[in-house]
Amino acid sequence: MVSEQTHDTTETTPKGTETTWIPTSYLWPLRFILGFQFLTAWARRYLNAPGKLDWYAKSNIGHKFSTMMPHALPPIRAMIQWLILHPHWAWAFLIAFTWIEFIVGLFLLTGTLTRLAALGGALLSFGMLFGNGWLGTACIDEFQIGTVEGIGSMILLFVGSGSFGLDHLIHKYWDGHLHLASLDLHLT
């Protein structure tokens, strides 16, 4: 993974070309705005329009699955089809999806376990993108949300939070790695 650097440096590669490295701290605005977008997605459903997650309300957003189904790309299409056939699981999925958006948004805003949060953000974003068949069936901005949030999350997945986040403090007490058997997962 990319390490934090405090200033721009120029290196010469074996082929003789120069490479300039930019500090990861410069990416904090991207981390902040992505976190804000995921957090406001949660707020739109839980605070602004709680009927969207109410199973019995007319405004329940579970109906979007039926509009997404014809355009969804595999393997998301199979998942949507299963959720349409099992509406109580669809409701549980929407609740879980919304709370994952909250956790991803909060962690990105604060720079906590940034790489793990960015992985969650990329999965949420690309899942929505592929679930809508790239073009957006329920609202016009689904393509933009899926691509911009997905690519932005991938950048943070590979780079981390930089020095403007709680990960910087976490590294004083923990190396940020999760060791599972032979796997070494870098979470911060």
mmCIF file with all atom_site columns, C-alpha atoms in Angstrom:
data_model
loop_
_atom_site.group_PDB
_atom_site.id
_atom_site.type_symbol
_atom_site.label_atom_id
_atom_site.label_alt_id
_atom_site.label_comp_id
_atom_site.label_asym_id
_atom_site.label_entity_id
_atom_site.label_seq_id
_atom_site.pdbx_PDB_ins_code
_atom_site.Cartn_x
_atom_site.Cartn_y
_atom_site.Cartn_z
_atom_site.occupancy
_atom_site.B_iso_or_equiv
_atom_site.pdbx_formal_charge
_atom_site.auth_seq_id
_atom_site.auth_comp_id
_atom_site.auth_asym_id
_atom_site.auth_atom_id
_atom_site.pdbx_PDB_model_num
ATOM 1   C CA . MET A 1 1   ? 0.000   0.000   0.000   1.00 0.00 ? 1   MET A CA 1
ATOM 2   C CA . VAL A 1 2   ? 1.011   3.629   -0.367  1.00 0.00 ? 2   VAL A CA 1
ATOM 3   C CA . SER A 1 3   ? 2.787   5.103   2.636   1.00 0.00 ? 3   SER A CA 1
ATOM 4   C CA . GLU A 1 4   ? 2.196   8.553   4.030   1.00 0.00 ? 4   GLU A CA 1
ATOM 5   C CA . GLN A 1 5   ? 4.715   11.151  2.897   1.00 0.00 ? 5   GLN A CA 1
ATOM 6   C CA . THR A 1 6   ? 5.094   14.607  4.318   1.00 0.00 ? 6   THR A CA 1
ATOM 7   C CA . HIS A 1 7   ? 6.280   16.368  1.169   1.00 0.00 ? 7   HIS A CA 1
ATOM 8   C CA . ASP A 1 8   ? 6.526   15.865  -2.581  1.00 0.00 ? 8   ASP A CA 1
ATOM 9   C CA . THR A 1 9   ? 9.531   13.839  -3.659  1.00 0.00 ? 9   THR A CA 1
ATOM 10  C CA . THR A 1 10  ? 10.865  13.043  -7.064  1.00 0.00 ? 10  THR A CA 1
ATOM 11  C CA . GLU A 1 11  ? 12.341  9.643   -7.805  1.00 0.00 ? 11  GLU A CA 1
ATOM 12  C CA . THR A 1 12  ? 14.005  8.296   -10.896 1.00 0.00 ? 12  THR A CA 1
ATOM 13  C CA . THR A 1 13  ? 12.828  4.879   -12.018 1.00 0.00 ? 13  THR A CA 1
ATOM 14  C CA . PRO A 1 14  ? 15.145  2.332   -13.625 1.00 0.00 ? 14  PRO A CA 1
ATOM 15  C CA . LYS A 1 15  ? 13.960  3.465   -17.061 1.00 0.00 ? 15  LYS A CA 1
ATOM 16  C CA . GLY A 1 16  ? 15.114  7.018   -16.318 1.00 0.00 ? 16  GLY A CA 1
ATOM 17  C CA . THR A 1 17  ? 11.640  8.595   -16.005 1.00 0.00 ? 17  THR A CA 1
ATOM 18  C CA . GLU A 1 18  ? 10.836  10.784  -13.025 1.00 0.00 ? 18  GLU A CA 1
ATOM 19  C CA . THR A 1 19  ? 7.895   10.070  -10.762 1.00 0.00 ? 19  THR A CA 1
ATOM 20  C CA . THR A 1 20  ? 6.343   12.608  -8.377  1.00 0.00 ? 20  THR A CA 1
ATOM 21  C CA . TRP A 1 21  ? 4.561   11.306  -5.284  1.00 0.00 ? 21  TRP A CA 1
ATOM 22  C CA . ILE A 1 22  ? 1.743   13.346  -3.781  1.00 0.00 ? 22  ILE A CA 1
ATOM 23  C CA . PRO A 1 23  ? 1.025   13.126  -0.042  1.00 0.00 ? 23  PRO A CA 1
ATOM 24  C CA . THR A 1 24  ? -2.056  11.134  0.866   1.00 0.00 ? 24  THR A CA 1
ATOM 25  C CA . SER A 1 25  ? -3.100  14.028  3.126   1.00 0.00 ? 25  SER A CA 1
ATOM 26  C CA . TYR A 1 26  ? -4.173  15.838  -0.035  1.00 0.00 ? 26  TYR A CA 1
ATOM 27  C CA . LEU A 1 27  ? -7.003  13.314  -0.419  1.00 0.00 ? 27  LEU A CA 1
ATOM 28  C CA . TRP A 1 28  ? -8.858  14.320  2.744   1.00 0.00 ? 28  TRP A CA 1
ATOM 29  C CA . PRO A 1 29  ? -11.462 16.379  0.797   1.00 0.00 ? 29  PRO A CA 1
ATOM 30  C CA . LEU A 1 30  ? -12.317 13.267  -1.242  1.00 0.00 ? 30  LEU A CA 1
ATOM 31  C CA . ARG A 1 31  ? -12.637 11.203  1.941   1.00 0.00 ? 31  ARG A CA 1
ATOM 32  C CA . PHE A 1 32  ? -14.770 13.898  3.553   1.00 0.00 ? 32  PHE A CA 1
ATOM 33  C CA . ILE A 1 33  ? -17.201 14.338  0.665   1.00 0.00 ? 33  ILE A CA 1
ATOM 34  C CA . LEU A 1 34  ? -17.588 10.578  0.136   1.00 0.00 ? 34  LEU A CA 1
ATOM 35  C CA . GLY A 1 35  ? -18.282 10.121  3.822   1.00 0.00 ? 35  GLY A CA 1
ATOM 36  C CA . PHE A 1 36  ? -20.787 12.962  3.727   1.00 0.00 ? 36  PHE A CA 1
ATOM 37  C CA . GLN A 1 37  ? -22.584 11.429  0.728   1.00 0.00 ? 37  GLN A CA 1
ATOM 38  C CA . PHE A 1 38  ? -22.912 8.016   2.380   1.00 0.00 ? 38  PHE A CA 1
ATOM 39  C CA . LEU A 1 39  ? -24.014 9.567   5.667   1.00 0.00 ? 39  LEU A CA 1
ATOM 40  C CA . THR A 1 40  ? -26.660 11.719  3.982   1.00 0.00 ? 40  THR A CA 1
ATOM 41  C CA . ALA A 1 41  ? -27.989 8.668   2.109   1.00 0.00 ? 41  ALA A CA 1
ATOM 42  C CA . TRP A 1 42  ? -28.704 7.165   5.528   1.00 0.00 ? 42  TRP A CA 1
ATOM 43  C CA . ALA A 1 43  ? -30.180 10.453  6.781   1.00 0.00 ? 43  ALA A CA 1
ATOM 44  C CA . ARG A 1 44  ? -32.490 10.767  3.762   1.00 0.00 ? 44  ARG A CA 1
ATOM 45  C CA . ARG A 1 45  ? -34.110 7.455   4.668   1.00 0.00 ? 45  ARG A CA 1
ATOM 46  C CA . TYR A 1 46  ? -34.087 7.537   8.456   1.00 0.00 ? 46  TYR A CA 1
ATOM 47  C CA . LEU A 1 47  ? -34.536 11.222  9.229   1.00 0.00 ? 47  LEU A CA 1
ATOM 48  C CA . ASN A 1 48  ? -36.020 13.004  6.204   1.00 0.00 ? 48  ASN A CA 1
ATOM 49  C CA . ALA A 1 49  ? -38.401 10.324  4.904   1.00 0.00 ? 49  ALA A CA 1
ATOM 50  C CA . PRO A 1 50  ? -38.686 7.422   7.360   1.00 0.00 ? 50  PRO A CA 1
ATOM 51  C CA . GLY A 1 51  ? -41.609 6.053   5.341   1.00 0.00 ? 51  GLY A CA 1
ATOM 52  C CA . LYS A 1 52  ? -39.085 4.862   2.747   1.00 0.00 ? 52  LYS A CA 1
ATOM 53  C CA . LEU A 1 53  ? -38.050 2.071   5.117   1.00 0.00 ? 53  LEU A CA 1
ATOM 54  C CA . ASP A 1 54  ? -41.508 1.430   6.611   1.00 0.00 ? 54  ASP A CA 1
ATOM 55  C CA . TRP A 1 55  ? -42.695 -1.927  5.311   1.00 0.00 ? 55  TRP A CA 1
ATOM 56  C CA . TYR A 1 56  ? -46.356 -0.812  5.174   1.00 0.00 ? 56  TYR A CA 1
ATOM 57  C CA . ALA A 1 57  ? -45.891 2.714   3.817   1.00 0.00 ? 57  ALA A CA 1
ATOM 58  C CA . LYS A 1 58  ? -46.698 3.671   0.227   1.00 0.00 ? 58  LYS A CA 1
ATOM 59  C CA . SER A 1 59  ? -43.311 5.334   -0.092  1.00 0.00 ? 59  SER A CA 1
ATOM 60  C CA . ASN A 1 60  ? -41.342 2.160   0.794   1.00 0.00 ? 60  ASN A CA 1
ATOM 61  C CA . ILE A 1 61  ? -38.334 1.984   -1.522  1.00 0.00 ? 61  ILE A CA 1
ATOM 62  C CA . GLY A 1 62  ? -38.528 -1.798  -1.843  1.00 0.00 ? 62  GLY A CA 1
ATOM 63  C CA . HIS A 1 63  ? -40.556 -1.264  -5.032  1.00 0.00 ? 63  HIS A CA 1
ATOM 64  C CA . LYS A 1 64  ? -37.377 -0.012  -6.733  1.00 0.00 ? 64  LYS A CA 1
ATOM 65  C CA . PHE A 1 65  ? -36.207 -3.613  -6.964  1.00 0.00 ? 65  PHE A CA 1
ATOM 66  C CA . SER A 1 66  ? -38.896 -4.314  -9.556  1.00 0.00 ? 66  SER A CA 1
ATOM 67  C CA . THR A 1 67  ? -37.785 -1.342  -11.669 1.00 0.00 ? 67  THR A CA 1
ATOM 68  C CA . MET A 1 68  ? -34.122 -2.332  -11.359 1.00 0.00 ? 68  MET A CA 1
ATOM 69  C CA . MET A 1 69  ? -34.596 -6.023  -12.179 1.00 0.00 ? 69  MET A CA 1
ATOM 70  C CA . PRO A 1 70  ? -34.895 -5.840  -15.994 1.00 0.00 ? 70  PRO A CA 1
ATOM 71  C CA . HIS A 1 71  ? -31.724 -3.746  -16.377 1.00 0.00 ? 71  HIS A CA 1
ATOM 72  C CA . ALA A 1 72  ? -29.556 -5.252  -13.635 1.00 0.00 ? 72  ALA A CA 1
ATOM 73  C CA . LEU A 1 73  ? -26.299 -6.918  -14.585 1.00 0.00 ? 73  LEU A CA 1
ATOM 74  C CA . PRO A 1 74  ? -25.303 -10.365 -13.311 1.00 0.00 ? 74  PRO A CA 1
ATOM 75  C CA . PRO A 1 75  ? -24.830 -11.398 -10.494 1.00 0.00 ? 75  PRO A CA 1
ATOM 76  C CA . ILE A 1 76  ? -26.822 -8.501  -9.014  1.00 0.00 ? 76  ILE A CA 1
ATOM 77  C CA . ARG A 1 77  ? -29.828 -9.482  -11.150 1.00 0.00 ? 77  ARG A CA 1
ATOM 78  C CA . ALA A 1 78  ? -30.093 -12.866 -9.436  1.00 0.00 ? 78  ALA A CA 1
ATOM 79  C CA . MET A 1 79  ? -29.899 -11.222 -6.021  1.00 0.00 ? 79  MET A CA 1
ATOM 80  C CA . ILE A 1 80  ? -32.612 -8.693  -6.933  1.00 0.00 ? 80  ILE A CA 1
ATOM 81  C CA . GLN A 1 81  ? -34.820 -11.444 -8.322  1.00 0.00 ? 81  GLN A CA 1
ATOM 82  C CA . TRP A 1 82  ? -34.434 -13.398 -5.081  1.00 0.00 ? 82  TRP A CA 1
ATOM 83  C CA . LEU A 1 83  ? -35.258 -10.289 -3.029  1.00 0.00 ? 83  LEU A CA 1
ATOM 84  C CA . ILE A 1 84  ? -38.390 -9.642  -5.097  1.00 0.00 ? 84  ILE A CA 1
ATOM 85  C CA . LEU A 1 85  ? -39.542 -13.204 -4.440  1.00 0.00 ? 85  LEU A CA 1
ATOM 86  C CA . HIS A 1 86  ? -38.797 -12.864 -0.708  1.00 0.00 ? 86  HIS A CA 1
ATOM 87  C CA . PRO A 1 87  ? -40.090 -9.396  0.278   1.00 0.00 ? 87  PRO A CA 1
ATOM 88  C CA . HIS A 1 88  ? -39.382 -9.734  4.000   1.00 0.00 ? 88  HIS A CA 1
ATOM 89  C CA . TRP A 1 89  ? -35.737 -10.414 3.193   1.00 0.00 ? 89  TRP A CA 1
ATOM 90  C CA . ALA A 1 90  ? -35.833 -7.413  0.836   1.00 0.00 ? 90  ALA A CA 1
ATOM 91  C CA . TRP A 1 91  ? -36.923 -5.224  3.742   1.00 0.00 ? 91  TRP A CA 1
ATOM 92  C CA . ALA A 1 92  ? -34.128 -6.636  5.944   1.00 0.00 ? 92  ALA A CA 1
ATOM 93  C CA . PHE A 1 93  ? -31.671 -6.057  3.090   1.00 0.00 ? 93  PHE A CA 1
ATOM 94  C CA . LEU A 1 94  ? -32.731 -2.398  2.788   1.00 0.00 ? 94  LEU A CA 1
ATOM 95  C CA . ILE A 1 95  ? -32.335 -1.846  6.529   1.00 0.00 ? 95  ILE A CA 1
ATOM 96  C CA . ALA A 1 96  ? -28.872 -3.472  6.498   1.00 0.00 ? 96  ALA A CA 1
ATOM 97  C CA . PHE A 1 97  ? -27.843 -1.567  3.331   1.00 0.00 ? 97  PHE A CA 1
ATOM 98  C CA . THR A 1 98  ? -28.892 1.727   4.921   1.00 0.00 ? 98  THR A CA 1
ATOM 99  C CA . TRP A 1 99  ? -26.992 1.081   8.165   1.00 0.00 ? 99  TRP A CA 1
ATOM 100 C CA . ILE A 1 100 ? -23.904 0.005   6.234   1.00 0.00 ? 100 ILE A CA 1
ATOM 101 C CA . GLU A 1 101 ? -24.120 3.350   4.413   1.00 0.00 ? 101 GLU A CA 1
ATOM 102 C CA . PHE A 1 102 ? -24.199 5.053   7.824   1.00 0.00 ? 102 PHE A CA 1
ATOM 103 C CA . ILE A 1 103 ? -21.133 3.163   9.097   1.00 0.00 ? 103 ILE A CA 1
ATOM 104 C CA . VAL A 1 104 ? -19.206 3.710   5.853   1.00 0.00 ? 104 VAL A CA 1
ATOM 105 C CA . GLY A 1 105 ? -20.056 7.420   5.893   1.00 0.00 ? 105 GLY A CA 1
ATOM 106 C CA . LEU A 1 106 ? -19.132 7.881   9.544   1.00 0.00 ? 106 LEU A CA 1
ATOM 107 C CA . PHE A 1 107 ? -15.850 5.977   9.185   1.00 0.00 ? 107 PHE A CA 1
ATOM 108 C CA . LEU A 1 108 ? -14.867 7.876   6.038   1.00 0.00 ? 108 LEU A CA 1
ATOM 109 C CA . LEU A 1 109 ? -15.697 11.242  7.604   1.00 0.00 ? 109 LEU A CA 1
ATOM 110 C CA . THR A 1 110 ? -13.593 10.495  10.658  1.00 0.00 ? 110 THR A CA 1
ATOM 111 C CA . GLY A 1 111 ? -10.862 8.551   8.854   1.00 0.00 ? 111 GLY A CA 1
ATOM 112 C CA . THR A 1 112 ? -11.444 5.439   10.973  1.00 0.00 ? 112 THR A CA 1
ATOM 113 C CA . LEU A 1 113 ? -10.533 2.067   9.417   1.00 0.00 ? 113 LEU A CA 1
ATOM 114 C CA . THR A 1 114 ? -10.527 3.957   6.150   1.00 0.00 ? 114 THR A CA 1
ATOM 115 C CA . ARG A 1 115 ? -9.545  1.102   3.856   1.00 0.00 ? 115 ARG A CA 1
ATOM 116 C CA . LEU A 1 116 ? -12.258 -1.148  5.282   1.00 0.00 ? 116 LEU A CA 1
ATOM 117 C CA . ALA A 1 117 ? -14.842 1.649   4.998   1.00 0.00 ? 117 ALA A CA 1
ATOM 118 C CA . ALA A 1 118 ? -13.691 2.382   1.445   1.00 0.00 ? 118 ALA A CA 1
ATOM 119 C CA . LEU A 1 119 ? -14.132 -1.291  0.531   1.00 0.00 ? 119 LEU A CA 1
ATOM 120 C CA . GLY A 1 120 ? -17.685 -1.076  1.878   1.00 0.00 ? 120 GLY A CA 1
ATOM 121 C CA . GLY A 1 121 ? -18.265 2.137   -0.072  1.00 0.00 ? 121 GLY A CA 1
ATOM 122 C CA . ALA A 1 122 ? -16.971 0.599   -3.309  1.00 0.00 ? 122 ALA A CA 1
ATOM 123 C CA . LEU A 1 123 ? -19.173 -2.489  -2.870  1.00 0.00 ? 123 LEU A CA 1
ATOM 124 C CA . LEU A 1 124 ? -22.255 -0.367  -2.115  1.00 0.00 ? 124 LEU A CA 1
ATOM 125 C CA . SER A 1 125 ? -21.600 1.965   -5.055  1.00 0.00 ? 125 SER A CA 1
ATOM 126 C CA . PHE A 1 126 ? -20.783 -0.655  -7.656  1.00 0.00 ? 126 PHE A CA 1
ATOM 127 C CA . GLY A 1 127 ? -23.661 -2.816  -6.409  1.00 0.00 ? 127 GLY A CA 1
ATOM 128 C CA . MET A 1 128 ? -26.034 0.065   -7.067  1.00 0.00 ? 128 MET A CA 1
ATOM 129 C CA . LEU A 1 129 ? -24.381 0.772   -10.418 1.00 0.00 ? 129 LEU A CA 1
ATOM 130 C CA . PHE A 1 130 ? -24.647 -2.822  -11.634 1.00 0.00 ? 130 PHE A CA 1
ATOM 131 C CA . GLY A 1 131 ? -28.103 -3.161  -10.084 1.00 0.00 ? 131 GLY A CA 1
ATOM 132 C CA . ASN A 1 132 ? -29.367 -0.347  -12.272 1.00 0.00 ? 132 ASN A CA 1
ATOM 133 C CA . GLY A 1 133 ? -27.759 -1.593  -15.456 1.00 0.00 ? 133 GLY A CA 1
ATOM 134 C CA . TRP A 1 134 ? -25.399 1.405   -15.723 1.00 0.00 ? 134 TRP A CA 1
ATOM 135 C CA . LEU A 1 135 ? -28.109 3.791   -16.900 1.00 0.00 ? 135 LEU A CA 1
ATOM 136 C CA . GLY A 1 136 ? -30.238 4.371   -13.825 1.00 0.00 ? 136 GLY A CA 1
ATOM 137 C CA . THR A 1 137 ? -33.815 3.198   -13.917 1.00 0.00 ? 137 THR A CA 1
ATOM 138 C CA . ALA A 1 138 ? -35.207 4.717   -10.731 1.00 0.00 ? 138 ALA A CA 1
ATOM 139 C CA . CYS A 1 139 ? -33.440 8.073   -10.769 1.00 0.00 ? 139 CYS A CA 1
ATOM 140 C CA . ILE A 1 140 ? -31.166 9.865   -13.173 1.00 0.00 ? 140 ILE A CA 1
ATOM 141 C CA . ASP A 1 141 ? -28.134 10.186  -10.920 1.00 0.00 ? 141 ASP A CA 1
ATOM 142 C CA . GLU A 1 142 ? -27.606 6.495   -10.134 1.00 0.00 ? 142 GLU A CA 1
ATOM 143 C CA . PHE A 1 143 ? -24.923 6.227   -12.801 1.00 0.00 ? 143 PHE A CA 1
ATOM 144 C CA . GLN A 1 144 ? -23.048 9.223   -11.405 1.00 0.00 ? 144 GLN A CA 1
ATOM 145 C CA . ILE A 1 145 ? -23.418 7.999   -7.822  1.00 0.00 ? 145 ILE A CA 1
ATOM 146 C CA . GLY A 1 146 ? -22.221 4.518   -8.673  1.00 0.00 ? 146 GLY A CA 1
ATOM 147 C CA . THR A 1 147 ? -19.230 5.580   -10.737 1.00 0.00 ? 147 THR A CA 1
ATOM 148 C CA . VAL A 1 148 ? -17.978 8.591   -8.782  1.00 0.00 ? 148 VAL A CA 1
ATOM 149 C CA . GLU A 1 149 ? -18.500 7.104   -5.319  1.00 0.00 ? 149 GLU A CA 1
ATOM 150 C CA . GLY A 1 150 ? -17.174 3.730   -6.472  1.00 0.00 ? 150 GLY A CA 1
ATOM 151 C CA . ILE A 1 151 ? -13.968 5.102   -8.016  1.00 0.00 ? 151 ILE A CA 1
ATOM 152 C CA . GLY A 1 152 ? -13.466 7.560   -5.145  1.00 0.00 ? 152 GLY A CA 1
ATOM 153 C CA . SER A 1 153 ? -13.848 4.707   -2.665  1.00 0.00 ? 153 SER A CA 1
ATOM 154 C CA . MET A 1 154 ? -11.336 2.615   -4.598  1.00 0.00 ? 154 MET A CA 1
ATOM 155 C CA . ILE A 1 155 ? -8.802  5.439   -4.435  1.00 0.00 ? 155 ILE A CA 1
ATOM 156 C CA . LEU A 1 156 ? -9.173  5.546   -0.643  1.00 0.00 ? 156 LEU A CA 1
ATOM 157 C CA . LEU A 1 157 ? -9.060  1.749   -0.501  1.00 0.00 ? 157 LEU A CA 1
ATOM 158 C CA . PHE A 1 158 ? -5.589  1.768   -2.016  1.00 0.00 ? 158 PHE A CA 1
ATOM 159 C CA . VAL A 1 159 ? -4.258  4.943   -0.367  1.00 0.00 ? 159 VAL A CA 1
ATOM 160 C CA . GLY A 1 160 ? -5.824  5.156   3.102   1.00 0.00 ? 160 GLY A CA 1
ATOM 161 C CA . SER A 1 161 ? -6.837  8.214   5.112   1.00 0.00 ? 161 SER A CA 1
ATOM 162 C CA . GLY A 1 162 ? -3.591  10.128  5.326   1.00 0.00 ? 162 GLY A CA 1
ATOM 163 C CA . SER A 1 163 ? -2.683  12.144  8.395   1.00 0.00 ? 163 SER A CA 1
ATOM 164 C CA . PHE A 1 164 ? -6.063  13.897  8.756   1.00 0.00 ? 164 PHE A CA 1
ATOM 165 C CA . GLY A 1 165 ? -7.984  11.006  10.248  1.00 0.00 ? 165 GLY A CA 1
ATOM 166 C CA . LEU A 1 166 ? -8.293  8.796   13.301  1.00 0.00 ? 166 LEU A CA 1
ATOM 167 C CA . ASP A 1 167 ? -6.275  6.108   11.492  1.00 0.00 ? 167 ASP A CA 1
ATOM 168 C CA . HIS A 1 168 ? -3.235  8.295   12.077  1.00 0.00 ? 168 HIS A CA 1
ATOM 169 C CA . LEU A 1 169 ? -3.864  8.041   15.840  1.00 0.00 ? 169 LEU A CA 1
ATOM 170 C CA . ILE A 1 170 ? -4.761  4.351   15.656  1.00 0.00 ? 170 ILE A CA 1
ATOM 171 C CA . HIS A 1 171 ? -1.321  3.636   14.161  1.00 0.00 ? 171 HIS A CA 1
ATOM 172 C CA . LYS A 1 172 ? 0.277   4.753   17.423  1.00 0.00 ? 172 LYS A CA 1
ATOM 173 C CA . TYR A 1 173 ? -1.244  1.710   19.176  1.00 0.00 ? 173 TYR A CA 1
ATOM 174 C CA . TRP A 1 174 ? -1.956  -0.770  16.369  1.00 0.00 ? 174 TRP A CA 1
ATOM 175 C CA . ASP A 1 175 ? -0.332  -1.366  12.989  1.00 0.00 ? 175 ASP A CA 1
ATOM 176 C CA . GLY A 1 176 ? -3.738  -1.418  11.265  1.00 0.00 ? 176 GLY A CA 1
ATOM 177 C CA . HIS A 1 177 ? -3.326  -4.971  9.983   1.00 0.00 ? 177 HIS A CA 1
ATOM 178 C CA . LEU A 1 178 ? -5.720  -7.853  10.535  1.00 0.00 ? 178 LEU A CA 1
ATOM 179 C CA . HIS A 1 179 ? -3.866  -11.167 10.442  1.00 0.00 ? 179 HIS A CA 1
ATOM 180 C CA . LEU A 1 180 ? -6.056  -14.127 9.455   1.00 0.00 ? 180 LEU A CA 1
ATOM 181 C CA . ALA A 1 181 ? -3.977  -17.276 8.917   1.00 0.00 ? 181 ALA A CA 1
ATOM 182 C CA . SER A 1 182 ? -1.768  -16.389 5.929   1.00 0.00 ? 182 SER A CA 1
ATOM 183 C CA . LEU A 1 183 ? -3.809  -13.263 5.046   1.00 0.00 ? 183 LEU A CA 1
ATOM 184 C CA . ASP A 1 184 ? -2.553  -9.846  6.072   1.00 0.00 ? 184 ASP A CA 1
ATOM 185 C CA . LEU A 1 185 ? -5.376  -7.315  5.596   1.00 0.00 ? 185 LEU A CA 1
ATOM 186 C CA . HIS A 1 186 ? -4.517  -3.614  5.939   1.00 0.00 ? 186 HIS A CA 1
ATOM 187 C CA . LEU A 1 187 ? -7.636  -1.934  7.374   1.00 0.00 ? 187 LEU A CA 1
ATOM 188 C CA . THR A 1 188 ? -6.374  1.579   8.113   1.00 0.00 ? 188 THR A CA 1
#
